[in-house]
mmCIF file of C-alpha atoms in Angstrom:
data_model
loop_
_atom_site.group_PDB
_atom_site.id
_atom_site.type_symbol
_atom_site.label_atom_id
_atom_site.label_comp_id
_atom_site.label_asym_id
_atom_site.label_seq_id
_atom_site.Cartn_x
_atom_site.Cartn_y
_atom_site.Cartn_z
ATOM 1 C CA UNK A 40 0.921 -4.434 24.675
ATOM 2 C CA UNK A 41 -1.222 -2.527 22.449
ATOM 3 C CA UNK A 42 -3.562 0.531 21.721
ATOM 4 C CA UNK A 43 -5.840 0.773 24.447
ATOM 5 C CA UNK A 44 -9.072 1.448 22.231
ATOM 6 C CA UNK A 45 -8.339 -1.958 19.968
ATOM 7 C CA UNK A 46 -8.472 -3.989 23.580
ATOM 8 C CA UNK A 47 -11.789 -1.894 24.699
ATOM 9 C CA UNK A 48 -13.392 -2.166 21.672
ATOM 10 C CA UNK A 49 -12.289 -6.345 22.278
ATOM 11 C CA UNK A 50 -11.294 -6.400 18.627
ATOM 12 C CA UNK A 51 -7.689 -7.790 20.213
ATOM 13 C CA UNK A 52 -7.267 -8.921 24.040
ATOM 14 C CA UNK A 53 -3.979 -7.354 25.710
ATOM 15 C CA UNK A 54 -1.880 -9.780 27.505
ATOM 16 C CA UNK A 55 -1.554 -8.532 31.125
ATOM 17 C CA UNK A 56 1.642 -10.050 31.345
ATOM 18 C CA UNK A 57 3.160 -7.997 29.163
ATOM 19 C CA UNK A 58 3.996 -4.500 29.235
ATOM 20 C CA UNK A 59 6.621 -4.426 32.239
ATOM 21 C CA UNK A 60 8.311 -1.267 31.920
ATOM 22 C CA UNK A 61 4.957 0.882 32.017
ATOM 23 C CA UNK A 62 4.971 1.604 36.158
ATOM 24 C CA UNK A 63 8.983 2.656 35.432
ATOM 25 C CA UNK A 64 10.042 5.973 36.351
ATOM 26 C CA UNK A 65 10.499 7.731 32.622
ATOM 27 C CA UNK A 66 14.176 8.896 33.087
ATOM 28 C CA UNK A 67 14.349 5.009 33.747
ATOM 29 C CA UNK A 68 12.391 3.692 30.532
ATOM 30 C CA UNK A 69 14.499 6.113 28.504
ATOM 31 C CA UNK A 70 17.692 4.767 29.375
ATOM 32 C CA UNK A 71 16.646 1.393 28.977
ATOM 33 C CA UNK A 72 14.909 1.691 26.002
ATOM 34 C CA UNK A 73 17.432 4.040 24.051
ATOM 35 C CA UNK A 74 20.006 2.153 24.868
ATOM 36 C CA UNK A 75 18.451 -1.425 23.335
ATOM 37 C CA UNK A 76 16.753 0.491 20.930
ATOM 38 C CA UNK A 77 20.498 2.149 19.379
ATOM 39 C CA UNK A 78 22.276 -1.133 19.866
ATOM 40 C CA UNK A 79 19.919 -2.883 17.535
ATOM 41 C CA UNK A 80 19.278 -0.358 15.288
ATOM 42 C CA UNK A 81 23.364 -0.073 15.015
ATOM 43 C CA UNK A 82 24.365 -3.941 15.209
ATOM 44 C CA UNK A 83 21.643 -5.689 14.643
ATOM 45 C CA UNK A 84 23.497 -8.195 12.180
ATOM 46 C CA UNK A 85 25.742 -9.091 15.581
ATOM 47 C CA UNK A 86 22.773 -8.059 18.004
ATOM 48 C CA UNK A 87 20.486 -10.626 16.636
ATOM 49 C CA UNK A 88 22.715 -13.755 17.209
ATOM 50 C CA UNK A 89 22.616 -13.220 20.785
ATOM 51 C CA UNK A 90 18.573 -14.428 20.999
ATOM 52 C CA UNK A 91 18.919 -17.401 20.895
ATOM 53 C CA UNK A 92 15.296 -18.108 22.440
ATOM 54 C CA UNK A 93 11.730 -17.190 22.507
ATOM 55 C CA UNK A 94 11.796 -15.566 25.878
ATOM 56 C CA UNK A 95 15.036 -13.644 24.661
ATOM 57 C CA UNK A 96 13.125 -11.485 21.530
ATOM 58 C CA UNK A 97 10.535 -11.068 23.498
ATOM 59 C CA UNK A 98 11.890 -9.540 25.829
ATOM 60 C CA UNK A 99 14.005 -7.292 23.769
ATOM 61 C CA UNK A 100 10.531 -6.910 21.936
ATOM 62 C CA UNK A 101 9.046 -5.909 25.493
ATOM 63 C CA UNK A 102 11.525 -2.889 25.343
ATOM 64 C CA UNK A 103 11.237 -1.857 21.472
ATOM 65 C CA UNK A 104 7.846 -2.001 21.990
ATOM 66 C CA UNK A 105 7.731 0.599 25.077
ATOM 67 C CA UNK A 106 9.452 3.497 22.897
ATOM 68 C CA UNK A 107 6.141 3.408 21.011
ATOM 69 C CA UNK A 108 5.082 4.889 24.468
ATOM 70 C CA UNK A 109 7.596 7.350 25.412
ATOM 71 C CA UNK A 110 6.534 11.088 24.273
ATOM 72 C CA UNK A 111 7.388 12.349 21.008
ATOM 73 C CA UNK A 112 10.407 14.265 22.296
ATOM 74 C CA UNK A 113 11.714 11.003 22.087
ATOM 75 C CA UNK A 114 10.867 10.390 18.459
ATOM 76 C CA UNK A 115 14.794 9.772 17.240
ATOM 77 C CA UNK A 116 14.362 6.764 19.424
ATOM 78 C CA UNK A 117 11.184 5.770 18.157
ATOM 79 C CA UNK A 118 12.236 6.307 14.773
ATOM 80 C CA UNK A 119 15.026 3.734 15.228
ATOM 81 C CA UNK A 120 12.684 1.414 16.905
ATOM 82 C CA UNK A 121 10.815 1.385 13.455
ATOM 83 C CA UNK A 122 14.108 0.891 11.954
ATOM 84 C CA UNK A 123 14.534 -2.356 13.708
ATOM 85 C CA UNK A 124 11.147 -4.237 13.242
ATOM 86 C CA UNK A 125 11.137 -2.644 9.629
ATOM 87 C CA UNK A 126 14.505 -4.656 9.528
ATOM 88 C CA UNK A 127 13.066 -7.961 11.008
ATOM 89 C CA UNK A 128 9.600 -7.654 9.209
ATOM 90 C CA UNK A 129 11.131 -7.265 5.443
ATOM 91 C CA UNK A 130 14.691 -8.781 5.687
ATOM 92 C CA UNK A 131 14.613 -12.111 6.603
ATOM 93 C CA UNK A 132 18.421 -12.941 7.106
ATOM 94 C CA UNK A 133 18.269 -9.834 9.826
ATOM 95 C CA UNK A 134 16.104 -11.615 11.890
ATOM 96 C CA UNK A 135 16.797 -13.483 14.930
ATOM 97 C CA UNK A 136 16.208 -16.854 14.587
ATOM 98 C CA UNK A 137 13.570 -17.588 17.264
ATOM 99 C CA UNK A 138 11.623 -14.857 15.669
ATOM 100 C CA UNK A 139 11.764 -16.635 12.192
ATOM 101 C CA UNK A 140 11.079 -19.879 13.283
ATOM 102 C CA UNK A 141 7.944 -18.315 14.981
ATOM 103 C CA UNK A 142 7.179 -15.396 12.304
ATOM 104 C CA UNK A 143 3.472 -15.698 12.393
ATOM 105 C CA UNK A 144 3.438 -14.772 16.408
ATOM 106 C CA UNK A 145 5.805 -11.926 16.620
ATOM 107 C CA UNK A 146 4.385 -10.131 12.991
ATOM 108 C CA UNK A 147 1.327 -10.081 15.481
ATOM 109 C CA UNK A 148 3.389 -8.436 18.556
ATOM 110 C CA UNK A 149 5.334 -5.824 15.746
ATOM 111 C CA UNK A 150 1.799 -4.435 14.675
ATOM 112 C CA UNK A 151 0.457 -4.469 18.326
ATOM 113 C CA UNK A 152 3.101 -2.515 19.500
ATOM 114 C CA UNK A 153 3.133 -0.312 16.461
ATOM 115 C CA UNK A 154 -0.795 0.708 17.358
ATOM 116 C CA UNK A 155 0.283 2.390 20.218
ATOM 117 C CA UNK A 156 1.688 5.005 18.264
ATOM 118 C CA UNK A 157 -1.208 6.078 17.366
ATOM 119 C CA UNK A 158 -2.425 7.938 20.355
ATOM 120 C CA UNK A 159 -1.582 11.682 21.855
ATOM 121 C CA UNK A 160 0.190 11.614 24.486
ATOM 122 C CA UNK A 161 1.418 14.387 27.087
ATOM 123 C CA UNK A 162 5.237 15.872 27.177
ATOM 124 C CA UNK A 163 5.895 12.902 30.034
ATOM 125 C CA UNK A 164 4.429 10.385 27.644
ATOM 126 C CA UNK A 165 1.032 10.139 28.919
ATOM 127 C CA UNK A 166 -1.249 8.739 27.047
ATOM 128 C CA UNK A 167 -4.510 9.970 25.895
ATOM 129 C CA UNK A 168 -4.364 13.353 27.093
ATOM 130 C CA UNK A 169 -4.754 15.234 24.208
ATOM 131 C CA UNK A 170 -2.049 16.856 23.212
ATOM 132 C CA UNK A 171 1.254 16.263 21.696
ATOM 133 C CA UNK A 172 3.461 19.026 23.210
ATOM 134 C CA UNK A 173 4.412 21.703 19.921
ATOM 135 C CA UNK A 174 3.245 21.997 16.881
ATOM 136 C CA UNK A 175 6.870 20.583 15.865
ATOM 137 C CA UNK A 176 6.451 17.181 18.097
ATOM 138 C CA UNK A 177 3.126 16.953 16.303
ATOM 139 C CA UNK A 178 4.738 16.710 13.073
ATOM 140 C CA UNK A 179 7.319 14.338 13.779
ATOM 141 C CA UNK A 180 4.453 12.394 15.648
ATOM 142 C CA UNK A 181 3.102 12.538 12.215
ATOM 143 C CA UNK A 182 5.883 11.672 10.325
ATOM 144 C CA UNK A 183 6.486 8.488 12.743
ATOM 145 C CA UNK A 184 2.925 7.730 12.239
ATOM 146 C CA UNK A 185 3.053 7.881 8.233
ATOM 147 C CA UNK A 186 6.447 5.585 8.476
ATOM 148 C CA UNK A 187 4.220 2.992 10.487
ATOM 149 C CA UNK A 188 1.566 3.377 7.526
ATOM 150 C CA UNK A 189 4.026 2.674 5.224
ATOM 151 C CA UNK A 190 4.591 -0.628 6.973
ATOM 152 C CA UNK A 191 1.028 -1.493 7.255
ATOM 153 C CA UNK A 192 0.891 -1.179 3.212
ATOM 154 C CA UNK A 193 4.215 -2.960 2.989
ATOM 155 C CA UNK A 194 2.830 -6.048 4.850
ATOM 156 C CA UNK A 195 0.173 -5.865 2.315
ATOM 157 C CA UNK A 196 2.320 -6.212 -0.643
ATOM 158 C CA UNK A 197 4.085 -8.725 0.947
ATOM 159 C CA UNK A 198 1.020 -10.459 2.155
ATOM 160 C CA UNK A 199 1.387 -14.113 0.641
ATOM 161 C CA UNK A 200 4.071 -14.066 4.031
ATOM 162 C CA UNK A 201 0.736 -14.008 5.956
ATOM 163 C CA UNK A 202 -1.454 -16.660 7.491
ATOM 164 C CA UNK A 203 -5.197 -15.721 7.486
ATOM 165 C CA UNK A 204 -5.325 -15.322 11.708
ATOM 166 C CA UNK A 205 -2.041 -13.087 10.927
ATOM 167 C CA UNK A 206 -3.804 -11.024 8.723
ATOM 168 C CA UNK A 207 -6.772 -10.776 10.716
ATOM 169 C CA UNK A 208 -4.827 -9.523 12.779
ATOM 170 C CA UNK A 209 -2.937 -6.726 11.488
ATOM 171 C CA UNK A 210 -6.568 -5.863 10.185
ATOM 172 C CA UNK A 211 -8.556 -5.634 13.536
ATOM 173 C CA UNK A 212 -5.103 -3.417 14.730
ATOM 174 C CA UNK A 213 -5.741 -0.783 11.201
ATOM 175 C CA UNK A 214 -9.261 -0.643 11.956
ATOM 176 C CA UNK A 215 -8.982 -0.559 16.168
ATOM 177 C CA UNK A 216 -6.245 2.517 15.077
ATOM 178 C CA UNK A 217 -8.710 4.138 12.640
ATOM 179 C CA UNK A 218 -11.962 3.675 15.104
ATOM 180 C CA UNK A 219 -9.878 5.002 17.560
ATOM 181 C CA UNK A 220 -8.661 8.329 15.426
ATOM 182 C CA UNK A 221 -12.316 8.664 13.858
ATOM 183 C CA UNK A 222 -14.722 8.084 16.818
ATOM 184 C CA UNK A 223 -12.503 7.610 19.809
ATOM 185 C CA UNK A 224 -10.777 11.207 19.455
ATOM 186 C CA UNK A 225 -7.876 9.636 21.123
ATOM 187 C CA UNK A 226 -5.522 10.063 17.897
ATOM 188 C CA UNK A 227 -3.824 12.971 15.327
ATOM 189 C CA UNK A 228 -7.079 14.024 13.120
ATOM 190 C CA UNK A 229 -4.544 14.919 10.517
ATOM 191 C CA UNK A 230 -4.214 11.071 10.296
ATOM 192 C CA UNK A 231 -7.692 10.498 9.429
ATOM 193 C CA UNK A 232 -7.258 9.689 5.677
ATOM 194 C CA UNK A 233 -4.105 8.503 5.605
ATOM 195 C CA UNK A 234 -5.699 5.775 8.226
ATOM 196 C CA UNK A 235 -8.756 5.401 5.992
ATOM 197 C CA UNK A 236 -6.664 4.721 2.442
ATOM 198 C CA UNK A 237 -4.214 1.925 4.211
ATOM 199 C CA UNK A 238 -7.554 0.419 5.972
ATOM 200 C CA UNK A 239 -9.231 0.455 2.570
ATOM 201 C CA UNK A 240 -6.457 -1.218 0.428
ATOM 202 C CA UNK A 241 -4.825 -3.507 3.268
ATOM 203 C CA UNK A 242 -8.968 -4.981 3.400
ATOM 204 C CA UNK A 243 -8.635 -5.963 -0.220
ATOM 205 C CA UNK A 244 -5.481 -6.632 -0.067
ATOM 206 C CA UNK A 245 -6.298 -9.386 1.759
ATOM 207 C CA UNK A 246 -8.960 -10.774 -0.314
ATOM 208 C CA UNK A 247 -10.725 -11.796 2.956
ATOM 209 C CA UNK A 248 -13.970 -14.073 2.986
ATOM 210 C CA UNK A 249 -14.324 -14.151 7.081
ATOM 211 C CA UNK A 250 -17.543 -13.005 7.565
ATOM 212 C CA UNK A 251 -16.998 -11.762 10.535
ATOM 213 C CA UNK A 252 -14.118 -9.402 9.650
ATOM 214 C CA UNK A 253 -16.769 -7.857 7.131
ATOM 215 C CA UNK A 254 -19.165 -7.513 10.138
ATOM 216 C CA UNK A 255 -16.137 -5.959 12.138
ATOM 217 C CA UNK A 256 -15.854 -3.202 9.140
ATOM 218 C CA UNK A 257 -19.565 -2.571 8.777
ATOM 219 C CA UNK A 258 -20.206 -2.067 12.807
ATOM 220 C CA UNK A 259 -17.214 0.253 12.915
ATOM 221 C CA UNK A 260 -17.358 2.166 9.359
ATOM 222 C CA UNK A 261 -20.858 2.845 9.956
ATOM 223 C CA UNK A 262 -20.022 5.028 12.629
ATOM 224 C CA UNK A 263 -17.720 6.960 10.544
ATOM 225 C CA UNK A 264 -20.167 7.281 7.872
ATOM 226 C CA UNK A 265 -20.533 11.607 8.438
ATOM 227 C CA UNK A 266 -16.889 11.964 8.298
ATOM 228 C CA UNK A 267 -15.804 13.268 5.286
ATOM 229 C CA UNK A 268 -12.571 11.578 4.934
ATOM 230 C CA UNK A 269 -14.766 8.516 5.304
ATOM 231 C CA UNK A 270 -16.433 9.618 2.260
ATOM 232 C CA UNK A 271 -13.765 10.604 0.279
ATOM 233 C CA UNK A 272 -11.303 7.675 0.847
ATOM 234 C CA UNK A 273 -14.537 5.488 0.080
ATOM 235 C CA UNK A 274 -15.356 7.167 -3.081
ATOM 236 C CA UNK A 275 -11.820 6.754 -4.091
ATOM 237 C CA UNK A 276 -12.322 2.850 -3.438
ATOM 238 C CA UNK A 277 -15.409 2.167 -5.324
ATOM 239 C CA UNK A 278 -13.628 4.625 -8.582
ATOM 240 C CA UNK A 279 -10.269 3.311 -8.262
#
């Protein structure tokens, strides 16, 4: 379950087993996922004892994840959803233990589910239809958006938590996310630099050798290479 463009761009696969509530009738998905969504964001100290296994966070993770769906009317509930994987991300005694004893794996699923966040969506929560309702669901779909980003440099301070595939990872998602903003069209333009600046310093943040995350960031950022934010953010870079 992730942003479309990272899958088609085969930076990340999507798991076609995943992503069950998506064929749901919205007034469905709402209820469902508003009502995990509050209990968890309320009692997750209590909530979290009760997943006991693998298959139990994910599929609590299956519904957390599909509020980063729902349209930005919704974003109270998305904004809680952040609330809980900031929660399990950063404090480690308010994580469920399956999810600790498997950290590596479900940091992946947080950030994949976080990408698809980053796309316009319809009033009924379509995706990719380019718009976001009012100009005031735009800016709380930017406001959710810059709380994600603040995760994504987070993650980077905290980065020693990381294995390289896991940080691979989480970079492929930034840049499938920026690509997607940049070239793709499919995201909140207002985003662009913001996306550029957390791409930039999450890259050496990671003091990466793979060669072929370098190649990755040259076939992509050359294709950005007119955009001014492009230019700016890598100015800023190379002075800073």
């Amino acid at each position: 379950m992730l942003l479309g463009w990272i899958d088609e761009l085969a930076l990340i696969r999507s798991d076609p087993t995943k992503n069950i509530l998506k064929s749901f009738p919205l007034d469905v998905k709402r209820v469902v996922i508003s009502s995990i969504t509050d209990y968890f964001n309320q009692q997750n100290a209590t909530a979290k004892n009760y997943l006991t296994t693998t298959s139990h966070v994910e599929w609590v993770m299956e519904v957390l994840g599909h509020a980063f769906q729902l349209p930005i009317a919704d974003h109270q509930t998305i904004d809680r959803a952040i609330n809980v994987y900031n929660k399990w991300l950063f404090e480690e005694a308010q994580r469920p233990a399956p999810l600790q004893e498997n950290l590596q794996y479900f940091v992946q699923q947080i950030f994949n589910h976080f990408s698809l966040l980053f796309e316009e969506r319809g009033l009924d929560g379509t995706l990719g239809t380019g718009g976001s309702g009012s100009q005031e669901e735009k800016k709380h779909h930017i406001h959710l958006c810059n709380r994600v980003l603040d995760i994504f440099l987070q993650m980077g301070v905290k980065g020693d938590m990381l294995e390289e595939e896991t940080w691979n990872h989480i970079l492929k998602i930034i840049l499938g996310i920026t690509d997607s903003t940049l070239r793709g069209k499919r995201g909140l333009p207002e985003l662009s630099y913001g996306l550029l600046k957390v791409l930039f310093e999450l890259w050496l943040c990671s003091l990466s050798d793979d060669k072929t995350m370098w190649r990755h960031l040259q076939e992509h950022g050359i294709l950005w290479s007119k955009n001014n934010a492009t230019i700016n953010q890598w100015n800023s870079v190379c002075i800073g």
